[in-house]
Short mmCIF file of C-alpha atoms in Angstrom, two decimals:
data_model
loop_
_atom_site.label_atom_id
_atom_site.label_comp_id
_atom_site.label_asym_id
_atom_site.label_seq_id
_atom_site.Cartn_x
_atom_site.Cartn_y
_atom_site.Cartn_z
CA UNK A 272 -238.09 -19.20 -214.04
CA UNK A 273 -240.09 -22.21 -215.96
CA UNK A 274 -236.66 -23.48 -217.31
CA UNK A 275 -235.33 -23.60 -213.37
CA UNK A 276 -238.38 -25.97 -212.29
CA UNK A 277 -236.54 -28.89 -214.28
CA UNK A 278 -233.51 -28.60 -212.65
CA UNK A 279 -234.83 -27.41 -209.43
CA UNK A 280 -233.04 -29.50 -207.42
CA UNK A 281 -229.59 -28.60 -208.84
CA UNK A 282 -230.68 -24.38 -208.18
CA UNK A 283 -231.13 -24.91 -204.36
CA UNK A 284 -227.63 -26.86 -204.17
CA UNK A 285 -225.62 -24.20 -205.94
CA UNK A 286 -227.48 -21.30 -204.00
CA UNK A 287 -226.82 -23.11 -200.89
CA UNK A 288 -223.29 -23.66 -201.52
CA UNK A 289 -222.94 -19.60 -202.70
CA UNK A 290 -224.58 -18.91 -199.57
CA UNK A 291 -222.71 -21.00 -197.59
CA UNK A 292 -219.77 -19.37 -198.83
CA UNK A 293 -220.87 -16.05 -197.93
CA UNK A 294 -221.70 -16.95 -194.68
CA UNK A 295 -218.52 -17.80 -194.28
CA UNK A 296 -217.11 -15.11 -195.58
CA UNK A 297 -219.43 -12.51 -193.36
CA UNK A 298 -218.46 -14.17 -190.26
CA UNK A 299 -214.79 -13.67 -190.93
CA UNK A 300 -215.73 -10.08 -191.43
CA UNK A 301 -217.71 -10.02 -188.70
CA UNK A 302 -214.75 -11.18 -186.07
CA UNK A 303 -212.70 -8.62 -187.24
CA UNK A 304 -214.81 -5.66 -186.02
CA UNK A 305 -213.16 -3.53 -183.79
CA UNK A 306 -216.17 -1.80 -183.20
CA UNK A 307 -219.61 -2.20 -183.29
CA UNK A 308 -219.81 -5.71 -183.50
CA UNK A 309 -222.90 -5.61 -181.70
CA UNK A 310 -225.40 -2.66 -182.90
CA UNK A 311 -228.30 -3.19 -180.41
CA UNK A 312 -228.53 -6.02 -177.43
CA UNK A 313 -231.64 -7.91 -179.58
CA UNK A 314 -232.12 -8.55 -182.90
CA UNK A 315 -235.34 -6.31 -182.85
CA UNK A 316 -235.31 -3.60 -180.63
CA UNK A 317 -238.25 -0.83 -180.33
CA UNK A 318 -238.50 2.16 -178.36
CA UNK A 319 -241.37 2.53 -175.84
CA UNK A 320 -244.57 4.48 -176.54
CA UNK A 321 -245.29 8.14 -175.14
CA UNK A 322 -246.53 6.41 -171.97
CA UNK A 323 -243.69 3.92 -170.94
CA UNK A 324 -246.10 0.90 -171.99
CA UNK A 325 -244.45 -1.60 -173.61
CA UNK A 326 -245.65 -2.42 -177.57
CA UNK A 327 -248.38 -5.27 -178.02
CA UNK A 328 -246.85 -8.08 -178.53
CA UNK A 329 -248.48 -10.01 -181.81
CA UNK A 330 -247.31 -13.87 -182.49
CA UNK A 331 -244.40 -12.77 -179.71
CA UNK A 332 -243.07 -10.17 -181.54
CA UNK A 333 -244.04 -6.03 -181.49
CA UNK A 334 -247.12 -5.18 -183.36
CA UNK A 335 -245.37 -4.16 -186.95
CA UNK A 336 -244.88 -1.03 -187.96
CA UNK A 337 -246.62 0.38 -184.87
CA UNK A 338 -243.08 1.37 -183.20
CA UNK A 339 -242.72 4.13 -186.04
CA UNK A 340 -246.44 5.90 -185.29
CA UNK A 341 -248.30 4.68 -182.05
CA UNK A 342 -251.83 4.68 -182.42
CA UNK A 343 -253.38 6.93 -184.87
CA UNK A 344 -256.16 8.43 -184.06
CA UNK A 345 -257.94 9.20 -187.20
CA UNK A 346 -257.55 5.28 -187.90
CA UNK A 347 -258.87 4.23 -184.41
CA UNK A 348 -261.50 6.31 -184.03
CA UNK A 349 -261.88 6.54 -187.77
CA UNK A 350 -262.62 10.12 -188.04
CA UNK A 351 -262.89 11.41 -191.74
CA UNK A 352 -262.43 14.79 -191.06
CA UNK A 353 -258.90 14.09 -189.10
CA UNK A 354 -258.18 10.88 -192.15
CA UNK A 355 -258.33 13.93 -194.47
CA UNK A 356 -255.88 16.14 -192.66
CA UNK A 357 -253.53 12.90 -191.96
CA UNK A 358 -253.51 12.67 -195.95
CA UNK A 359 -253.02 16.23 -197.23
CA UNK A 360 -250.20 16.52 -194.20
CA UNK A 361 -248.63 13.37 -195.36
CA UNK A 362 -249.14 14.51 -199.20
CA UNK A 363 -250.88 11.53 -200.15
CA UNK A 364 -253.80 14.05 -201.98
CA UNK A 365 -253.25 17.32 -202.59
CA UNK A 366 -256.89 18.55 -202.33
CA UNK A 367 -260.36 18.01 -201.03
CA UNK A 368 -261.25 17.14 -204.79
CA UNK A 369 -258.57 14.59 -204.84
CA UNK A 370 -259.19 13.16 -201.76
CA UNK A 371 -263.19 12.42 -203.11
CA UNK A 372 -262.14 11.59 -206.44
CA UNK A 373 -260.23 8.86 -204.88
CA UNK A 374 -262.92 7.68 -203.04
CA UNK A 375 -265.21 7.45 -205.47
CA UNK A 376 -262.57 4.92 -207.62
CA UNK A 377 -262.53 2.74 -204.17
CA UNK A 378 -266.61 2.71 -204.56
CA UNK A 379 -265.74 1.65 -208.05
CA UNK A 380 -263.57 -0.85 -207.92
CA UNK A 381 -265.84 -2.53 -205.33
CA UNK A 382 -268.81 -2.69 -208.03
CA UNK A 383 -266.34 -4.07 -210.62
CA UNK A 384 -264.61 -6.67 -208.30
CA UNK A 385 -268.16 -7.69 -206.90
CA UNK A 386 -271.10 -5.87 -207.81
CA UNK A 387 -274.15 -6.28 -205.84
CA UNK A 388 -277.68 -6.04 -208.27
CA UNK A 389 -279.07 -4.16 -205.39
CA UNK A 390 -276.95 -0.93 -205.91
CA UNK A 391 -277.04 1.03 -208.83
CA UNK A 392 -273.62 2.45 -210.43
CA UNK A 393 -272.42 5.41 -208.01
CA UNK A 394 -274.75 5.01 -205.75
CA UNK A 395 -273.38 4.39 -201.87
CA UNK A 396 -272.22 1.03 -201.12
CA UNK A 397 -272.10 -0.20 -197.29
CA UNK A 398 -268.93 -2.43 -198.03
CA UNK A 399 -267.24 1.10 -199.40
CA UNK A 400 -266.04 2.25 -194.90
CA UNK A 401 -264.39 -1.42 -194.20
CA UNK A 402 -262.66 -0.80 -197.73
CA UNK A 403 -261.96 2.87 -197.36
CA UNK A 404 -260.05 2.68 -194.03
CA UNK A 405 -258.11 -0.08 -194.77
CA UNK A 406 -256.61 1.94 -198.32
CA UNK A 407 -256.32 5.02 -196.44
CA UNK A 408 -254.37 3.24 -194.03
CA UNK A 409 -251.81 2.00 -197.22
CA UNK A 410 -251.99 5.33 -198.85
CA UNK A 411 -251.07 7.13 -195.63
CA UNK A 412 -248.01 4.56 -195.85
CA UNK A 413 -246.89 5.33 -198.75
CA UNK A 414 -246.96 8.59 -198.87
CA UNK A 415 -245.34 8.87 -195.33
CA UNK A 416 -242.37 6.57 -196.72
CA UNK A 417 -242.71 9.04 -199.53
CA UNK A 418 -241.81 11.85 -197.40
CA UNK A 419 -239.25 10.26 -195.15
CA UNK A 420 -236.76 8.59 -198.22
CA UNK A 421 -234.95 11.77 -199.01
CA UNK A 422 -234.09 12.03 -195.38
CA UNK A 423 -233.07 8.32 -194.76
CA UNK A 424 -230.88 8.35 -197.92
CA UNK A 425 -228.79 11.16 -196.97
CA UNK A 426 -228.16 9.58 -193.51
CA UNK A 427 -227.68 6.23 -194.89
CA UNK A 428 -225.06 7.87 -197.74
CA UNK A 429 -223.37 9.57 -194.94
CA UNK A 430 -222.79 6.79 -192.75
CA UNK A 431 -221.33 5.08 -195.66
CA UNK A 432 -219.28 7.88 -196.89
CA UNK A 433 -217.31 8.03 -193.30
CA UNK A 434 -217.34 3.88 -193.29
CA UNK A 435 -215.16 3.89 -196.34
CA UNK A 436 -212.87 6.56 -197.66
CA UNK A 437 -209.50 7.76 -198.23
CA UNK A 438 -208.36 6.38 -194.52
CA UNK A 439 -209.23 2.50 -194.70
CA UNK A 440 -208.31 2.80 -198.72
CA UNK A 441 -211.99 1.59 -199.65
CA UNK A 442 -214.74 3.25 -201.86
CA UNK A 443 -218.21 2.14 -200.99
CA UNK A 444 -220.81 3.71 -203.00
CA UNK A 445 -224.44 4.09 -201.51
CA UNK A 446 -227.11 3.02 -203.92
CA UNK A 447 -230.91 4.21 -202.42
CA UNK A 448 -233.89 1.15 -202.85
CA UNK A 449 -237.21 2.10 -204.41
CA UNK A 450 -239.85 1.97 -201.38
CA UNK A 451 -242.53 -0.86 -201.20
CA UNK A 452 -245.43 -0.30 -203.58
CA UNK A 453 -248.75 -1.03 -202.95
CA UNK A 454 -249.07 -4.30 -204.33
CA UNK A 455 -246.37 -5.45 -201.98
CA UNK A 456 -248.16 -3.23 -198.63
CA UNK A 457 -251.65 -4.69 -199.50
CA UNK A 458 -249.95 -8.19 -199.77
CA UNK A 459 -249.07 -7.63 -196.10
CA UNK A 460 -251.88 -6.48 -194.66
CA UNK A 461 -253.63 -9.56 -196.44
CA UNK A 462 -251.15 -11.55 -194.49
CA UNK A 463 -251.46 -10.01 -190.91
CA UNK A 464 -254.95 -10.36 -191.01
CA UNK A 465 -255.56 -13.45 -192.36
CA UNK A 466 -257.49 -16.31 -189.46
CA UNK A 467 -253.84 -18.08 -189.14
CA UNK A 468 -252.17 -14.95 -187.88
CA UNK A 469 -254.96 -13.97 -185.51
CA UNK A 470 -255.24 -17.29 -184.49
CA UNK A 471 -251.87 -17.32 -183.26
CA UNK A 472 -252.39 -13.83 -181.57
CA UNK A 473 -254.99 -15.09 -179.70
CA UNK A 474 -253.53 -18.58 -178.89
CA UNK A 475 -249.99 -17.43 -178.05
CA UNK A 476 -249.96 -13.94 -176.94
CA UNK A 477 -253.17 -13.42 -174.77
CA UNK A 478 -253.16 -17.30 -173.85
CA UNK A 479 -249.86 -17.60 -172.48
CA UNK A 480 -248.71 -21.26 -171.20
CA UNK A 481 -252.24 -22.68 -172.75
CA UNK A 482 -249.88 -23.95 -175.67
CA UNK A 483 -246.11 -24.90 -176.08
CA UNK A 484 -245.87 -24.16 -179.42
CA UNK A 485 -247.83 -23.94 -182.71
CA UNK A 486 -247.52 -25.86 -186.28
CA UNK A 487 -248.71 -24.00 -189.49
CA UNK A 488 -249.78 -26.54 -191.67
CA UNK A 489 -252.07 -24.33 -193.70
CA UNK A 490 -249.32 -22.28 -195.34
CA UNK A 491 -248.31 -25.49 -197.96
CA UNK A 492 -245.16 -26.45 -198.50
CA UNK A 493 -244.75 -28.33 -194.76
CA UNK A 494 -245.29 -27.36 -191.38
CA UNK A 495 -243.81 -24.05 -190.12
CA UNK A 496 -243.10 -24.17 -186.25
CA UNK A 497 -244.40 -21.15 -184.13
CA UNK A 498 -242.80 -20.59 -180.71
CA UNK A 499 -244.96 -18.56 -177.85
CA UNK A 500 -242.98 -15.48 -176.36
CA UNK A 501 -241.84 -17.87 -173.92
CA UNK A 502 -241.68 -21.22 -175.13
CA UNK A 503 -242.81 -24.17 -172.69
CA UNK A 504 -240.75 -27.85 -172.99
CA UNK A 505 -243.35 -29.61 -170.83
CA UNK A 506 -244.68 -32.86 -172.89
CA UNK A 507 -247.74 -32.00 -171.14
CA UNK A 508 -249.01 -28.76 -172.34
CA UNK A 509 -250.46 -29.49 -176.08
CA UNK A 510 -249.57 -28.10 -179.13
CA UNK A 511 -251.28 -25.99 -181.52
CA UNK A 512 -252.05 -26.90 -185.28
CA UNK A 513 -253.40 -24.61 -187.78
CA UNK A 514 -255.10 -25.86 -190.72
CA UNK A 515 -257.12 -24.30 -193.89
CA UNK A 516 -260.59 -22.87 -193.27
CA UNK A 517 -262.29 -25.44 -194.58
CA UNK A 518 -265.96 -24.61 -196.84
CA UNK A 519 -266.67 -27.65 -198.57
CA UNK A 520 -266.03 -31.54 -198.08
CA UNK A 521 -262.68 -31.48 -200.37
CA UNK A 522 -261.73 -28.99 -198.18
CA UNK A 523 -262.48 -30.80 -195.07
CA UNK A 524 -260.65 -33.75 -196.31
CA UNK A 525 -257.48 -32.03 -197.27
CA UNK A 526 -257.20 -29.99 -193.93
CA UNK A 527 -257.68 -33.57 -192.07
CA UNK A 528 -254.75 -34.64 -194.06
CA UNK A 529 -252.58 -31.54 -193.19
CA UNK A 530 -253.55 -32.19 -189.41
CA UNK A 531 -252.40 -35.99 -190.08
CA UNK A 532 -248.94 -35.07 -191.58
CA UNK A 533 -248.39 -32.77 -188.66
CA UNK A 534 -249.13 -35.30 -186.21
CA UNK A 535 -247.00 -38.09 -187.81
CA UNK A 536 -244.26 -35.53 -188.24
CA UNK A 537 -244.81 -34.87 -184.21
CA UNK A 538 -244.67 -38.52 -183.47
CA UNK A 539 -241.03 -38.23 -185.62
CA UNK A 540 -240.02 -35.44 -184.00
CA UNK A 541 -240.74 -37.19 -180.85
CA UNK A 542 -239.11 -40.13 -181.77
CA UNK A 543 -235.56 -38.70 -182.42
CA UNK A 544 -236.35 -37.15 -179.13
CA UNK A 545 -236.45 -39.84 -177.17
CA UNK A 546 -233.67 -41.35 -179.73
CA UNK A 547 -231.49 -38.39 -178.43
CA UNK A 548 -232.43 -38.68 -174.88
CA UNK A 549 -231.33 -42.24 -175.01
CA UNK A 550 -228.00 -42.09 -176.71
CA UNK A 551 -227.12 -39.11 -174.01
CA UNK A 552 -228.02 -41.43 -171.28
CA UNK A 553 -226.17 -43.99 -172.34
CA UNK A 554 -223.09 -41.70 -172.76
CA UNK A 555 -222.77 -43.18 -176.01
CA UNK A 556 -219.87 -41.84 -178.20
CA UNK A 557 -219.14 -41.73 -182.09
CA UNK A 558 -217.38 -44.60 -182.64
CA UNK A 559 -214.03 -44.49 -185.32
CA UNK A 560 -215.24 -47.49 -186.99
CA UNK A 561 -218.62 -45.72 -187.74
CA UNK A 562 -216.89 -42.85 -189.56
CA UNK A 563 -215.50 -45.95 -191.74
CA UNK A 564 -219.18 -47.19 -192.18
CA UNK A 565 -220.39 -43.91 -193.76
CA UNK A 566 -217.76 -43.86 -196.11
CA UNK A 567 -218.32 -47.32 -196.82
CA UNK A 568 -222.55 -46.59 -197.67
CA UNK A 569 -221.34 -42.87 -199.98
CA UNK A 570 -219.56 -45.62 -201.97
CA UNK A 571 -222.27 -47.65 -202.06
CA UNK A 572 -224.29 -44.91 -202.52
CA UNK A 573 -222.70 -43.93 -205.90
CA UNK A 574 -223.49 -46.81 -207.49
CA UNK A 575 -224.16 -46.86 -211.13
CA UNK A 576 -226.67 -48.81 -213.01
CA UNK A 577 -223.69 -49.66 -215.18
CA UNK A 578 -222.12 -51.57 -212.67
CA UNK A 579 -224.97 -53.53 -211.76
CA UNK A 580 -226.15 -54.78 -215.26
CA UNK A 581 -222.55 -55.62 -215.74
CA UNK A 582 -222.21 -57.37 -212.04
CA UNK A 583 -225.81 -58.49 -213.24
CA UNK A 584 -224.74 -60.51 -216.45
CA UNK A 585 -221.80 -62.69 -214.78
CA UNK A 586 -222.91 -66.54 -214.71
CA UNK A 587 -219.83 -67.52 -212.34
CA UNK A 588 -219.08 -65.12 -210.27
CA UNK A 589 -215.91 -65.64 -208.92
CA UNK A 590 -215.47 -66.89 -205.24
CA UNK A 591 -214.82 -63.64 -203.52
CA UNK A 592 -217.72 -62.47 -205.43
CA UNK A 593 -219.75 -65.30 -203.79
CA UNK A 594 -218.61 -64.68 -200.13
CA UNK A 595 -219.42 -60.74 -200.72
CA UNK A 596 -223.53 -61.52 -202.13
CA UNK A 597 -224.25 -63.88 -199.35
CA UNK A 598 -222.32 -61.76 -196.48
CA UNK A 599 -223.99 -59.17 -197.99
CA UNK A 600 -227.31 -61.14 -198.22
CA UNK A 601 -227.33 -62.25 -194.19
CA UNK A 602 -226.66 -58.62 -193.43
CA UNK A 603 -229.84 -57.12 -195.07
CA UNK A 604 -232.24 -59.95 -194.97
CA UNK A 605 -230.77 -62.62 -192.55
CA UNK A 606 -232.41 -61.10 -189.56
CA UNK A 607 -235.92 -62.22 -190.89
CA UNK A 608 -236.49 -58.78 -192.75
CA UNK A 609 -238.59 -58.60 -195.96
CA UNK A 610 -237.16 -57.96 -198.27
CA UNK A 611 -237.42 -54.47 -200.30
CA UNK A 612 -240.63 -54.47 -202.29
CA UNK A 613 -239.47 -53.28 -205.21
CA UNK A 614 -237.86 -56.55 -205.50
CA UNK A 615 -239.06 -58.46 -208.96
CA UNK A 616 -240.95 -61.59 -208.94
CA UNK A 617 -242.11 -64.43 -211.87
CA UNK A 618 -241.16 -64.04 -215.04
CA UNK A 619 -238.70 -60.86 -215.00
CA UNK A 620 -237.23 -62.75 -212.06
CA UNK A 621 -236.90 -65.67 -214.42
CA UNK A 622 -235.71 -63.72 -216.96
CA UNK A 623 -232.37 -62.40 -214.94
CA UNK A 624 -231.32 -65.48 -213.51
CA UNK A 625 -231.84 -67.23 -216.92
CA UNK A 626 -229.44 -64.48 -218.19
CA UNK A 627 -227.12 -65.02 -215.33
CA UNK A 628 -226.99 -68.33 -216.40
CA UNK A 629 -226.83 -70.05 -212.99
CA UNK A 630 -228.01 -71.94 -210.37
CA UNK A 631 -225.68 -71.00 -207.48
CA UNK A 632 -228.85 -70.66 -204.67
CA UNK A 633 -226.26 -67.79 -203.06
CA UNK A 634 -225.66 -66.45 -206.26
CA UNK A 635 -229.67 -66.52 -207.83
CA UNK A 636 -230.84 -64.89 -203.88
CA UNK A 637 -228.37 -61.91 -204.59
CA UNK A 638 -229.52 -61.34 -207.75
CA UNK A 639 -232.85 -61.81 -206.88
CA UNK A 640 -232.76 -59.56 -203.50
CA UNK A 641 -229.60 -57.08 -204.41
CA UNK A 642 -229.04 -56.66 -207.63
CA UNK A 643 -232.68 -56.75 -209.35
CA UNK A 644 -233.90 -53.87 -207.08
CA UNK A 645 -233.23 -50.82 -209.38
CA UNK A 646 -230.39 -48.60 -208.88
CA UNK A 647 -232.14 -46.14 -206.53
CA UNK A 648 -233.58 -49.39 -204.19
CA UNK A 649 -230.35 -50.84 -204.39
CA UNK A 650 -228.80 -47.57 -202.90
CA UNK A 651 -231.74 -47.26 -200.47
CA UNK A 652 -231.15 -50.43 -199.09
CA UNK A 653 -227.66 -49.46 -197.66
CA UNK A 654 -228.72 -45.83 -197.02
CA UNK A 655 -231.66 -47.30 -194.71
CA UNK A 656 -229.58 -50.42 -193.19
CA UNK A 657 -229.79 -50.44 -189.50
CA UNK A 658 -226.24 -50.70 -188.49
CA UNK A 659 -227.50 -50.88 -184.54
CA UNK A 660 -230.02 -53.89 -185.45
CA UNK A 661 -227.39 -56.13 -186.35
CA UNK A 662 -227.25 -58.93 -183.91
CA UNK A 663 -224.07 -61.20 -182.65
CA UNK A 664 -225.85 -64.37 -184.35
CA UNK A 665 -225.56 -62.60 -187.61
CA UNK A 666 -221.70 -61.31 -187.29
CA UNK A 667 -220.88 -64.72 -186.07
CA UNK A 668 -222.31 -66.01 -189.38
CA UNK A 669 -220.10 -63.94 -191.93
CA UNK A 670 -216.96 -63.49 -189.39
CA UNK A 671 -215.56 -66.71 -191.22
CA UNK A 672 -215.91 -64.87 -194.71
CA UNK A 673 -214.68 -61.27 -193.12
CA UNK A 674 -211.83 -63.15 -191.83
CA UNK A 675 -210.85 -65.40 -195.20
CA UNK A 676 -207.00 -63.85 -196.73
CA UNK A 677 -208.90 -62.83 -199.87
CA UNK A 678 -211.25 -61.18 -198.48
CA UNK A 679 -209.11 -58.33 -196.68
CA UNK A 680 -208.86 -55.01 -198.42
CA UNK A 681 -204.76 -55.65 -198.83
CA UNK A 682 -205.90 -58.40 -201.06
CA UNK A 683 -207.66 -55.73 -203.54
CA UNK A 684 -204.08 -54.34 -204.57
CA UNK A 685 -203.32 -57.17 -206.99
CA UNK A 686 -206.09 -57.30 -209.21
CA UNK A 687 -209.43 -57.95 -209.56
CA UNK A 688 -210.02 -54.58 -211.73
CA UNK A 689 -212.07 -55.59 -214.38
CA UNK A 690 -215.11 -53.03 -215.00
CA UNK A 691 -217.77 -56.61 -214.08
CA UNK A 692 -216.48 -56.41 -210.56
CA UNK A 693 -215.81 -53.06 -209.97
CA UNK A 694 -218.71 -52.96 -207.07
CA UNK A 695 -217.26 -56.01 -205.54
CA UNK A 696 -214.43 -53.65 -204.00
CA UNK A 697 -217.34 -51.09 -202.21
CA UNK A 698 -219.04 -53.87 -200.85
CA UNK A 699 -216.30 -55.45 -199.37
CA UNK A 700 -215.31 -52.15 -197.82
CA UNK A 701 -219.20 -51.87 -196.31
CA UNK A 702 -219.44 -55.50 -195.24
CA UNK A 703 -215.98 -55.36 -193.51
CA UNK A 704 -216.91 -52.04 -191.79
CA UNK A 705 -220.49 -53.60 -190.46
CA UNK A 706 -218.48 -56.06 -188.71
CA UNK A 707 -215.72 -53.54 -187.71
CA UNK A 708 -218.49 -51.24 -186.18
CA UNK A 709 -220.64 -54.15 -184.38
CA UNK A 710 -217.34 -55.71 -182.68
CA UNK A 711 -216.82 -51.71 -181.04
CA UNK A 712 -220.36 -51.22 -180.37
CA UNK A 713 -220.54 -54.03 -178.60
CA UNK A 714 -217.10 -53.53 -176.62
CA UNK A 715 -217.75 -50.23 -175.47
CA UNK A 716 -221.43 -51.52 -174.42
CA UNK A 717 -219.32 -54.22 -172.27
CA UNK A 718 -217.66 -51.05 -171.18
CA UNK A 719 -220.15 -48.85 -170.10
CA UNK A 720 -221.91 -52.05 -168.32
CA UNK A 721 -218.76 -52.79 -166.09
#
């Protein structure tokens, strides 16, 4: 709804969580079938045609809908006579009159959706045949789903009448669905034969192996990944990605970005590939102390902007205070990294360390480089910290801090709870379990080595 776009954010989390639920729910059900817990041996299963031929396959799956009627021949051969008899058989018309009249409103609509000053009102129009069989092909639908409801219901309602009942003690009551209407059938056949989709047809179903897979990026909202019928891992086969049809310059210019994200989002991909492929090599394992590092950064990551401005506002900080900003300090920036460019400059840099009132150079850097950021940079900074970039120089640097008596968590049991320090305590925790996780990492690197 337009009230839901303002808190769209907080919709998907709750419907994920409700789904979630479900899920787990229906998977408890699930392993407590007794029977049927499998009802065919694929997710999509169709029968073979009158011949034994297997269906088309379109975008690697069956053509759709075409496992319920084969080929029709009125629509392939597009005989008018036989389209006629398909209809009144199907009881989409229920005479030759209404079978015309209806053809005349398709002539109709095509004059008042795009009239061409060439034809006069009711006369033919040559764009009337590629119009005509595609709605005959929708009315046949319909009226064929029409005819076949009454039939499916009372199936359906008495497959569900012997499911529950007086012997498992549980009433289930059948409810039958309204069928598709038109809108929703001509929205699909819009879709299947839109360039993308026959693209694809033509790219992954009567090219196999020519492509390993295939990104959507004309669809909005991302890239949507296409697999082949049998997908191909070899780095060397390319890939491909579908833009807009492009008619103007504007166009052109937003289909080259499209292609741009979806080769940068490749390169990613890629990336955490090879990331992956490394981390397996090297047999690398989760360490314990990194499971203490995540917890340490969702502290951090709670951070309010309360509890800066009041961290903000002390002019003499206390010592522990100290040894936690420029600990903290080395960590982000002491390898040589810039730092985060959010970070203020001149006069409204001026303007916080005058209200600091201080000239501590550990104490005016923090401020500067930590705690002038912003809340959401300030949380970024620790969300994005490179815990594997840390180097020995660096721990060897704040190891005499780490290891000070007041600077052990036992030491936050006595005090030290006043609101203006309340963030000293999570980044203690988060500078203690840097150090923590580099002293592992690099003994199980000394491990793997030997």
């Amino acid at each position: 709804s337009d009230v839901a776009r303002f808190v769209i954010k907080d919709v998907r989390a709750t419907a994920t969580s409700l789904l979630d639920m479900h899920e787990v729910q229906l998977k408890a059900l699930h392993s407590g079938l007794q029977q049927l817990p499998f009802l065919t041996k694929t997710a999509t299963s169709y029968p073979q045609d009158q011949s034994g031929a297997e269906r088309e396959p379109y975008n690697g799956n069956p053509l759709h809908q075409w496992h319920a009627h084969s080929d029709l021949d009125w629509l392939t051969q597009q005989n008018v006579v036989n389209a006629f008899e398909a209809m009144i058989n199907s009881g989409a018309y229920d005479s030759l009159e209404d079978f015309c009249t209806w053809i005349g409103e398709l002539n109709a609509l095509i004059n008042a959706c795009d009239a061409d000053p060439l034809v006069k009102p009711g006369n033919w129009d040559n764009r009337l045949p590629d119009v005509f069989w595609g709605a005959s092909y929708v009315q046949w639908l319909l009226a064929e789903a029409e005819r076949v409801a009454p039939h499916f219901h009372k199936i359906a309602r008495n497959l569900v009448n012997e499911v529950g009942g007086k012997d498992v003690g549980v009433t289930i009551r059948y409810d039958s669905a309204p069928n598709k209407g038109k809108a929703r059938v001509e929205k699909k056949q819009k879709d299947y034969a839109s360039p993308g989709l026959h693209i694809l047809h033509e790219a992954l179903d009567l090219m196999p192996g020519q492509f390993s897979k295939a990104l959507r990026a004309d669809l909005g909202g991302g890239l949507k990944e296409v697999l082949p019928p049998k997908p191909c891992h070899d780095p060397s086969v390319p890939i491909l990605i579908l833009t807009k049809i492009c008619t103007n310059e504007e166009e052109t210019n937003g289909c080259l970005k499209d292609a741009a994200y979806a080769v940068s989002t490749l390169k990613k991909q890629a990336d955490e590939a090879e990331r992956q492929a490394k981390k397996a090599a090297a047999q690398e394992l989760v360490l314990p102390e990194e499971h203490d590092l995540d917890a340490a950064v969702a502290a951090l990551r709670r951070t309010t902007y309360q509890q800066i401005s009041e961290m903000r506002s002390l002019g003499q900080p206390p010592a522990r205070l100290l040894k936690a900003a420029e600990a903290t300090s080395l960590l982000l920036f002491g390898g040589g990294k810039e730092r985060h460019q959010a970070s203020p400059t001149g006069s409204h840099h001026r303007r916080i360390v005058e209200v600091a009132n201080t000239s501590n150079p550990v104490w005016v850097a923090f401020l500067k480089d930590v705690l002038s950021v912003g809340v959401d940079n300030f949380r970024q900074l620790f969300e994005e910290f490179d815990k594997d970039a840390v180097t020995s120089e660096l721990i060897a640097r704040i190891e005499p801090i780490v290891k000070s008596k007041d600077f052990q968590p036992s030491a936050f049991q006595k005090g030290d709870q006043k609101s203006s320090i309340t963030l000293l305590r999570p980044l203690v925790a988060w500078i203690n379990a840097v150090y923590k996780y580099h002293r592992a990492a690099v003994g199980q690197r000394k491990s793997t080595m030997s």
